[in-house]
PDB file of C-alpha atoms in Angstrom:
ATOM      1  CA  MET W   1     -94.155 228.984 309.424  1.00  0.00           C
ATOM      2  CA  LYS W   2     -90.446 228.740 309.006  1.00  0.00           C
ATOM      3  CA  ILE W   3     -89.574 228.392 304.781  1.00  0.00           C
ATOM      4  CA  GLY W   4     -88.334 224.780 304.139  1.00  0.00           C
ATOM      5  CA  LEU W   5     -87.033 222.941 301.116  1.00  0.00           C
ATOM      6  CA  SER W   6     -86.753 219.282 300.498  1.00  0.00           C
ATOM      7  CA  THR W   7     -83.161 218.495 298.709  1.00  0.00           C
ATOM      8  CA  CYS W   8     -84.059 215.247 296.899  1.00  0.00           C
ATOM      9  CA  GLY W   9     -81.186 214.131 295.116  1.00  0.00           C
ATOM     10  CA  GLY W  10     -77.860 214.633 297.190  1.00  0.00           C
ATOM     11  CA  LYS W  11     -76.514 218.301 297.067  1.00  0.00           C
ATOM     12  CA  LEU W  12     -76.323 218.172 300.925  1.00  0.00           C
ATOM     13  CA  ASN W  13     -71.967 218.178 301.087  1.00  0.00           C
ATOM     14  CA  ASN W  14     -72.230 221.400 298.416  1.00  0.00           C
ATOM     15  CA  LYS W  15     -71.230 224.418 300.497  1.00  0.00           C
ATOM     16  CA  ASN W  16     -72.508 226.540 297.639  1.00  0.00           C
ATOM     17  CA  PHE W  17     -76.213 224.412 298.170  1.00  0.00           C
ATOM     18  CA  PHE W  18     -76.269 225.558 301.442  1.00  0.00           C
ATOM     19  CA  GLU W  19     -74.771 229.461 300.741  1.00  0.00           C
ATOM     20  CA  ASN W  20     -77.669 229.586 298.148  1.00  0.00           C
ATOM     21  CA  CYS W  21     -80.182 228.236 300.766  1.00  0.00           C
ATOM     22  CA  ALA W  22     -79.150 231.443 303.041  1.00  0.00           C
ATOM     23  CA  LYS W  23     -79.167 234.027 300.188  1.00  0.00           C
ATOM     24  CA  ALA W  24     -82.812 232.824 299.299  1.00  0.00           C
ATOM     25  CA  GLY W  25     -84.433 232.486 302.719  1.00  0.00           C
ATOM     26  CA  ILE W  26     -84.383 229.141 303.608  1.00  0.00           C
ATOM     27  CA  ASP W  27     -84.953 228.548 306.969  1.00  0.00           C
ATOM     28  CA  CYS W  28     -84.959 224.786 307.090  1.00  0.00           C
ATOM     29  CA  ILE W  29     -83.856 221.789 304.656  1.00  0.00           C
ATOM     30  CA  GLU W  30     -85.264 218.053 304.786  1.00  0.00           C
ATOM     31  CA  ILE W  31     -82.263 215.716 304.054  1.00  0.00           C
ATOM     32  CA  ALA W  32     -83.410 213.311 301.069  1.00  0.00           C
ATOM     33  CA  ILE W  33     -80.598 212.252 300.064  1.00  0.00           C
ATOM     34  CA  GLY W  34     -81.764 209.092 297.309  1.00  0.00           C
ATOM     35  CA  ASP W  35     -82.085 205.299 298.449  1.00  0.00           C
ATOM     36  CA  SER W  36     -78.314 204.265 296.749  1.00  0.00           C
ATOM     37  CA  LYS W  37     -76.135 207.377 298.599  1.00  0.00           C
ATOM     38  CA  CYS W  38     -78.263 207.234 302.612  1.00  0.00           C
ATOM     39  CA  GLU W  39     -75.874 204.758 304.073  1.00  0.00           C
ATOM     40  CA  GLY W  40     -72.489 205.973 303.287  1.00  0.00           C
ATOM     41  CA  TRP W  41     -73.695 209.610 303.093  1.00  0.00           C
ATOM     42  CA  ASP W  42     -71.249 211.733 305.768  1.00  0.00           C
ATOM     43  CA  TYR W  43     -74.155 213.004 307.830  1.00  0.00           C
ATOM     44  CA  LYS W  44     -71.547 215.260 309.828  1.00  0.00           C
ATOM     45  CA  ASN W  45     -70.340 217.157 307.520  1.00  0.00           C
ATOM     46  CA  THR W  46     -74.322 217.906 306.313  1.00  0.00           C
ATOM     47  CA  ARG W  47     -74.208 219.296 310.038  1.00  0.00           C
ATOM     48  CA  LYS W  48     -71.336 221.159 309.450  1.00  0.00           C
ATOM     49  CA  LEU W  49     -72.623 223.436 306.446  1.00  0.00           C
ATOM     50  CA  ALA W  50     -75.644 223.501 307.771  1.00  0.00           C
ATOM     51  CA  ASP W  51     -74.793 225.307 310.824  1.00  0.00           C
ATOM     52  CA  GLU W  52     -71.946 227.260 309.228  1.00  0.00           C
ATOM     53  CA  TYR W  53     -74.970 228.490 306.891  1.00  0.00           C
ATOM     54  CA  GLY W  54     -77.617 228.892 309.506  1.00  0.00           C
ATOM     55  CA  VAL W  55     -79.604 226.289 307.756  1.00  0.00           C
ATOM     56  CA  GLU W  56     -82.108 223.983 309.934  1.00  0.00           C
ATOM     57  CA  LEU W  57     -81.760 220.492 309.107  1.00  0.00           C
ATOM     58  CA  TRP W  58     -85.562 219.854 310.032  1.00  0.00           C
ATOM     59  CA  SER W  59     -86.253 216.485 308.635  1.00  0.00           C
ATOM     60  CA  TYR W  60     -85.121 213.392 307.317  1.00  0.00           C
ATOM     61  CA  HIS W  61     -86.669 211.717 304.703  1.00  0.00           C
ATOM     62  CA  LEU W  62     -85.810 207.787 305.273  1.00  0.00           C
ATOM     63  CA  PRO W  63     -85.535 205.381 302.266  1.00  0.00           C
ATOM     64  CA  PHE W  64     -88.519 203.736 300.396  1.00  0.00           C
ATOM     65  CA  SER W  65     -87.194 202.230 297.514  1.00  0.00           C
ATOM     66  CA  PRO W  66     -86.669 199.685 295.542  1.00  0.00           C
ATOM     67  CA  PHE W  67     -89.808 198.783 296.862  1.00  0.00           C
ATOM     68  CA  SER W  68     -88.847 194.579 296.371  1.00  0.00           C
ATOM     69  CA  THR W  69     -86.622 195.394 299.284  1.00  0.00           C
ATOM     70  CA  ASN W  70     -87.606 197.989 301.359  1.00  0.00           C
ATOM     71  CA  ASP W  71     -91.468 198.130 303.073  1.00  0.00           C
ATOM     72  CA  ILE W  72     -92.107 197.750 306.349  1.00  0.00           C
ATOM     73  CA  SER W  73     -95.666 196.357 305.905  1.00  0.00           C
ATOM     74  CA  SER W  74     -94.328 193.413 304.240  1.00  0.00           C
ATOM     75  CA  THR W  75     -95.738 190.230 305.378  1.00  0.00           C
ATOM     76  CA  LYS W  76     -92.108 188.389 304.571  1.00  0.00           C
ATOM     77  CA  GLU W  77     -91.198 188.827 307.546  1.00  0.00           C
ATOM     78  CA  GLU W  78     -87.543 188.563 306.623  1.00  0.00           C
ATOM     79  CA  LYS W  79     -88.168 191.942 304.531  1.00  0.00           C
ATOM     80  CA  ARG W  80     -90.094 193.700 306.761  1.00  0.00           C
ATOM     81  CA  ARG W  81     -87.013 192.865 309.352  1.00  0.00           C
ATOM     82  CA  SER W  82     -84.424 194.402 306.923  1.00  0.00           C
ATOM     83  CA  THR W  83     -85.986 197.129 306.516  1.00  0.00           C
ATOM     84  CA  VAL W  84     -86.727 197.523 309.883  1.00  0.00           C
ATOM     85  CA  GLU W  85     -82.986 197.146 310.428  1.00  0.00           C
ATOM     86  CA  LEU W  86     -81.505 199.726 307.660  1.00  0.00           C
ATOM     87  CA  GLN W  87     -84.065 202.505 308.993  1.00  0.00           C
ATOM     88  CA  LYS W  88     -82.998 202.254 312.740  1.00  0.00           C
ATOM     89  CA  SER W  89     -79.591 202.385 311.740  1.00  0.00           C
ATOM     90  CA  LEU W  90     -80.043 205.943 309.811  1.00  0.00           C
ATOM     91  CA  ILE W  91     -82.222 207.115 312.280  1.00  0.00           C
ATOM     92  CA  ASN W  92     -79.124 206.809 314.668  1.00  0.00           C
ATOM     93  CA  LYS W  93     -76.920 208.098 311.877  1.00  0.00           C
ATOM     94  CA  VAL W  94     -79.169 211.428 311.773  1.00  0.00           C
ATOM     95  CA  GLY W  95     -80.146 211.806 315.192  1.00  0.00           C
ATOM     96  CA  GLU W  96     -76.734 212.045 315.897  1.00  0.00           C
ATOM     97  CA  ILE W  97     -76.770 214.986 314.311  1.00  0.00           C
ATOM     98  CA  GLY W  98     -79.737 216.653 315.897  1.00  0.00           C
ATOM     99  CA  VAL W  99     -82.524 215.547 313.247  1.00  0.00           C
ATOM    100  CA  LYS W 100     -85.871 215.717 314.895  1.00  0.00           C
ATOM    101  CA  HIS W 101     -88.278 214.849 312.407  1.00  0.00           C
ATOM    102  CA  PHE W 102     -88.113 210.966 310.182  1.00  0.00           C
ATOM    103  CA  VAL W 103     -90.916 211.298 307.318  1.00  0.00           C
ATOM    104  CA  ILE W 104     -91.654 208.029 306.372  1.00  0.00           C
ATOM    105  CA  HIS W 105     -93.720 206.048 304.184  1.00  0.00           C
ATOM    106  CA  PRO W 106     -95.156 203.629 305.558  1.00  0.00           C
ATOM    107  CA  SER W 107     -95.677 200.850 302.859  1.00  0.00           C
ATOM    108  CA  ALA W 108     -94.558 199.882 299.712  1.00  0.00           C
ATOM    109  CA  GLU W 109     -97.361 199.137 296.374  1.00  0.00           C
ATOM    110  CA  PRO W 110     -98.934 197.704 294.865  1.00  0.00           C
ATOM    111  CA  ILE W 111    -101.654 196.515 297.912  1.00  0.00           C
ATOM    112  CA  GLU W 112    -104.209 193.860 297.309  1.00  0.00           C
ATOM    113  CA  PRO W 113    -108.027 194.688 298.961  1.00  0.00           C
ATOM    114  CA  PHE W 114    -107.339 190.892 300.399  1.00  0.00           C
ATOM    115  CA  ASP W 115    -103.667 191.648 302.003  1.00  0.00           C
ATOM    116  CA  ARG W 116    -104.757 195.377 303.099  1.00  0.00           C
ATOM    117  CA  ARG W 117    -105.177 194.193 306.880  1.00  0.00           C
ATOM    118  CA  GLU W 118    -102.325 192.336 307.284  1.00  0.00           C
ATOM    119  CA  ARG W 119     -99.757 195.320 305.559  1.00  0.00           C
ATOM    120  CA  LEU W 120    -101.360 198.153 307.923  1.00  0.00           C
ATOM    121  CA  LEU W 121    -100.723 195.180 311.058  1.00  0.00           C
ATOM    122  CA  ARG W 122     -97.417 194.907 309.914  1.00  0.00           C
ATOM    123  CA  SER W 123     -97.045 198.368 309.205  1.00  0.00           C
ATOM    124  CA  LYS W 124     -98.253 199.582 312.382  1.00  0.00           C
ATOM    125  CA  GLU W 125     -95.751 197.440 313.896  1.00  0.00           C
ATOM    126  CA  SER W 126     -92.606 198.425 312.332  1.00  0.00           C
ATOM    127  CA  LEU W 127     -93.696 202.361 313.044  1.00  0.00           C
ATOM    128  CA  SER W 128     -93.936 201.807 316.869  1.00  0.00           C
ATOM    129  CA  GLU W 129     -90.255 199.982 316.966  1.00  0.00           C
ATOM    130  CA  LEU W 130     -88.799 202.747 314.646  1.00  0.00           C
ATOM    131  CA  GLN W 131     -90.557 205.528 317.211  1.00  0.00           C
ATOM    132  CA  ASN W 132     -89.016 203.525 319.991  1.00  0.00           C
ATOM    133  CA  GLU W 133     -85.535 203.951 318.596  1.00  0.00           C
ATOM    134  CA  ALA W 134     -86.470 207.885 317.574  1.00  0.00           C
ATOM    135  CA  ASP W 135     -87.065 208.405 321.469  1.00  0.00           C
ATOM    136  CA  LYS W 136     -83.295 207.833 322.026  1.00  0.00           C
ATOM    137  CA  PHE W 137     -82.723 211.079 320.099  1.00  0.00           C
ATOM    138  CA  GLY W 138     -86.076 212.740 321.214  1.00  0.00           C
ATOM    139  CA  GLY W 139     -87.355 212.438 317.607  1.00  0.00           C
ATOM    140  CA  ILE W 140     -90.618 211.786 315.701  1.00  0.00           C
ATOM    141  CA  ILE W 141     -91.837 209.353 313.369  1.00  0.00           C
ATOM    142  CA  CYS W 142     -93.713 211.434 311.002  1.00  0.00           C
ATOM    143  CA  VAL W 143     -95.862 208.973 308.708  1.00  0.00           C
ATOM    144  CA  GLU W 144     -96.878 210.360 305.311  1.00  0.00           C
ATOM    145  CA  ASP W 145    -100.347 209.770 303.392  1.00  0.00           C
ATOM    146  CA  LEU W 146     -99.513 208.160 299.811  1.00  0.00           C
ATOM    147  CA  PRO W 147    -101.349 207.876 297.178  1.00  0.00           C
ATOM    148  CA  ARG W 148    -103.056 204.666 294.835  1.00  0.00           C
ATOM    149  CA  THR W 149    -103.481 201.480 296.493  1.00  0.00           C
ATOM    150  CA  CYS W 150    -100.236 202.408 299.428  1.00  0.00           C
ATOM    151  CA  LEU W 151    -101.242 202.723 303.258  1.00  0.00           C
ATOM    152  CA  GLY W 152    -101.953 206.097 303.795  1.00  0.00           C
ATOM    153  CA  ARG W 153    -103.839 207.043 301.070  1.00  0.00           C
ATOM    154  CA  ASN W 154    -106.938 208.415 303.336  1.00  0.00           C
ATOM    155  CA  SER W 155    -107.040 210.084 306.693  1.00  0.00           C
ATOM    156  CA  TYR W 156    -109.047 207.130 307.741  1.00  0.00           C
ATOM    157  CA  ASP W 157    -105.806 205.047 307.038  1.00  0.00           C
ATOM    158  CA  ILE W 158    -103.872 207.432 308.709  1.00  0.00           C
ATOM    159  CA  ARG W 159    -105.120 207.600 311.851  1.00  0.00           C
ATOM    160  CA  GLU W 160    -105.892 203.741 311.618  1.00  0.00           C
ATOM    161  CA  LEU W 161    -101.477 203.569 311.303  1.00  0.00           C
ATOM    162  CA  ILE W 162    -101.321 205.580 314.198  1.00  0.00           C
ATOM    163  CA  LYS W 163    -104.049 205.658 316.429  1.00  0.00           C
ATOM    164  CA  ASP W 164    -102.314 203.171 318.770  1.00  0.00           C
ATOM    165  CA  ASP W 165     -98.869 204.347 319.461  1.00  0.00           C
ATOM    166  CA  ASP W 166     -99.558 208.414 319.966  1.00  0.00           C
ATOM    167  CA  ARG W 167     -96.021 209.651 319.618  1.00  0.00           C
ATOM    168  CA  LEU W 168     -96.599 208.830 315.985  1.00  0.00           C
ATOM    169  CA  LYS W 169     -97.081 211.737 313.863  1.00  0.00           C
ATOM    170  CA  VAL W 170     -97.904 212.830 310.574  1.00  0.00           C
ATOM    171  CA  CYS W 171     -96.349 214.260 307.125  1.00  0.00           C
ATOM    172  CA  PHE W 172     -99.246 215.391 305.150  1.00  0.00           C
ATOM    173  CA  ASP W 173     -97.671 215.497 301.516  1.00  0.00           C
ATOM    174  CA  THR W 174    -100.078 217.404 299.885  1.00  0.00           C
ATOM    175  CA  ASN W 175    -100.602 216.162 296.314  1.00  0.00           C
ATOM    176  CA  HIS W 176    -100.842 212.299 297.063  1.00  0.00           C
ATOM    177  CA  LEU W 177    -104.319 212.401 298.531  1.00  0.00           C
ATOM    178  CA  LEU W 178    -106.094 211.112 295.317  1.00  0.00           C
ATOM    179  CA  GLY W 179    -109.582 209.799 297.198  1.00  0.00           C
ATOM    180  CA  GLU W 180    -110.292 213.073 299.560  1.00  0.00           C
ATOM    181  CA  TYR W 181    -110.616 216.872 299.702  1.00  0.00           C
ATOM    182  CA  ILE W 182    -107.521 218.404 300.888  1.00  0.00           C
ATOM    183  CA  PRO W 183    -109.867 220.036 303.665  1.00  0.00           C
ATOM    184  CA  GLU W 184    -111.638 217.106 305.200  1.00  0.00           C
ATOM    185  CA  PHE W 185    -108.010 215.514 305.670  1.00  0.00           C
ATOM    186  CA  ILE W 186    -106.357 218.419 307.113  1.00  0.00           C
ATOM    187  CA  ARG W 187    -109.661 218.217 309.958  1.00  0.00           C
ATOM    188  CA  ASN W 188    -109.275 214.693 310.277  1.00  0.00           C
ATOM    189  CA  VAL W 189    -106.085 214.123 311.361  1.00  0.00           C
ATOM    190  CA  GLY W 190    -104.065 217.819 311.581  1.00  0.00           C
ATOM    191  CA  ASP W 191    -103.863 217.827 315.149  1.00  0.00           C
ATOM    192  CA  ARG W 192    -101.224 214.999 314.431  1.00  0.00           C
ATOM    193  CA  ILE W 193     -99.638 216.611 311.421  1.00  0.00           C
ATOM    194  CA  VAL W 194     -96.259 218.084 312.380  1.00  0.00           C
ATOM    195  CA  THR W 195     -94.413 218.490 308.992  1.00  0.00           C
ATOM    196  CA  LEU W 196     -95.269 219.242 305.417  1.00  0.00           C
ATOM    197  CA  HIS W 197     -94.155 218.565 302.125  1.00  0.00           C
ATOM    198  CA  VAL W 198     -95.888 221.102 299.423  1.00  0.00           C
ATOM    199  CA  SER W 199     -96.779 220.926 296.232  1.00  0.00           C
ATOM    200  CA  ASP W 200     -99.237 220.626 293.477  1.00  0.00           C
ATOM    201  CA  TYR W 201    -100.547 217.657 291.459  1.00  0.00           C
ATOM    202  CA  ASP W 202    -104.379 217.316 288.759  1.00  0.00           C
ATOM    203  CA  PHE W 203    -106.201 215.116 291.383  1.00  0.00           C
ATOM    204  CA  TRP W 204    -105.267 212.518 289.049  1.00  0.00           C
ATOM    205  CA  ASN W 205    -102.129 211.240 290.589  1.00  0.00           C
ATOM    206  CA  GLU W 206     -98.312 212.960 292.527  1.00  0.00           C
ATOM    207  CA  ARG W 207     -97.119 215.041 290.243  1.00  0.00           C
ATOM    208  CA  HIS W 208     -94.480 217.616 292.524  1.00  0.00           C
ATOM    209  CA  CYS W 209     -95.277 220.676 290.793  1.00  0.00           C
ATOM    210  CA  LEU W 210     -94.851 223.684 292.449  1.00  0.00           C
ATOM    211  CA  PRO W 211     -97.541 225.392 293.560  1.00  0.00           C
ATOM    212  CA  GLY W 212    -100.315 226.943 291.755  1.00  0.00           C
ATOM    213  CA  VAL W 213     -99.138 225.079 288.579  1.00  0.00           C
ATOM    214  CA  GLY W 214    -101.729 222.537 289.281  1.00  0.00           C
ATOM    215  CA  ASP W 215    -105.316 222.878 290.582  1.00  0.00           C
ATOM    216  CA  ILE W 216    -104.917 222.431 293.983  1.00  0.00           C
ATOM    217  CA  ASP W 217    -107.207 225.407 295.570  1.00  0.00           C
ATOM    218  CA  TRP W 218    -104.706 226.720 297.882  1.00  0.00           C
ATOM    219  CA  ASN W 219    -106.959 229.877 299.264  1.00  0.00           C
TER     220      ASN W 219
END
C-alpha cells in the first residue's frame, strides 16, 4: 500500500511541505484545503510542486461545510442544486490537474428519522450526477462513511447509497463508525472501497487520533 497523508489545511502551495513529504516517505496526498479556500486555490501550482518532489496527488476531498449551505442530500432543491454545481466546478478544476479520486460526504446533519428516506434519494441523485462529471477525467466519486445521524453511518447505508450506480466507490473512514464493528463494515463494503481515511477513536464519537492512541484493534 502507498503511504498517504490528508493535508487538512491548505499548505499545498508551500514548497517546504512537499519537500518534507518526500523526505518522510509520503507517497501521495489528499488535497483537503478547507471550504473557504477551495474555489480560489491555485491547483496548477499544487500540481507543479507535487511533480517536482515526486508526491502523487491521489485524492481531493470535496467541501462539506457549512452545513447551512452545503448538502448534496438537502430536500430544499435550491440548496441541493447549488451544492452540486459547486462540487462539479471543483471536480473540473481538480480533474484538470490529474486527480482521479473525489471524496465526498453523502449528507450534512442532523437528519431526522422521518426525513431519512427522502434525503437518501436526493443524495443518490446528486452522487450519480457528480460521477457523470468525474467521468470526464476518468475519475471516481468516493462516498465516505459518516458518524451520528449522517447518511452513510453504517454498511447498510453505504450500500444503499451506491447500489444503483456501479461507478460509485467508497472512502472508508475508520473513525466514523459508531454503530457497527469495523471488520463487519469491511466485509459488507470491501469490494467497493478504493481509498482510506485512517485514524483512531473511542467508539463514542469521531476523534481523528493517530492510530494506536484510541481503541481500534488494528491487528
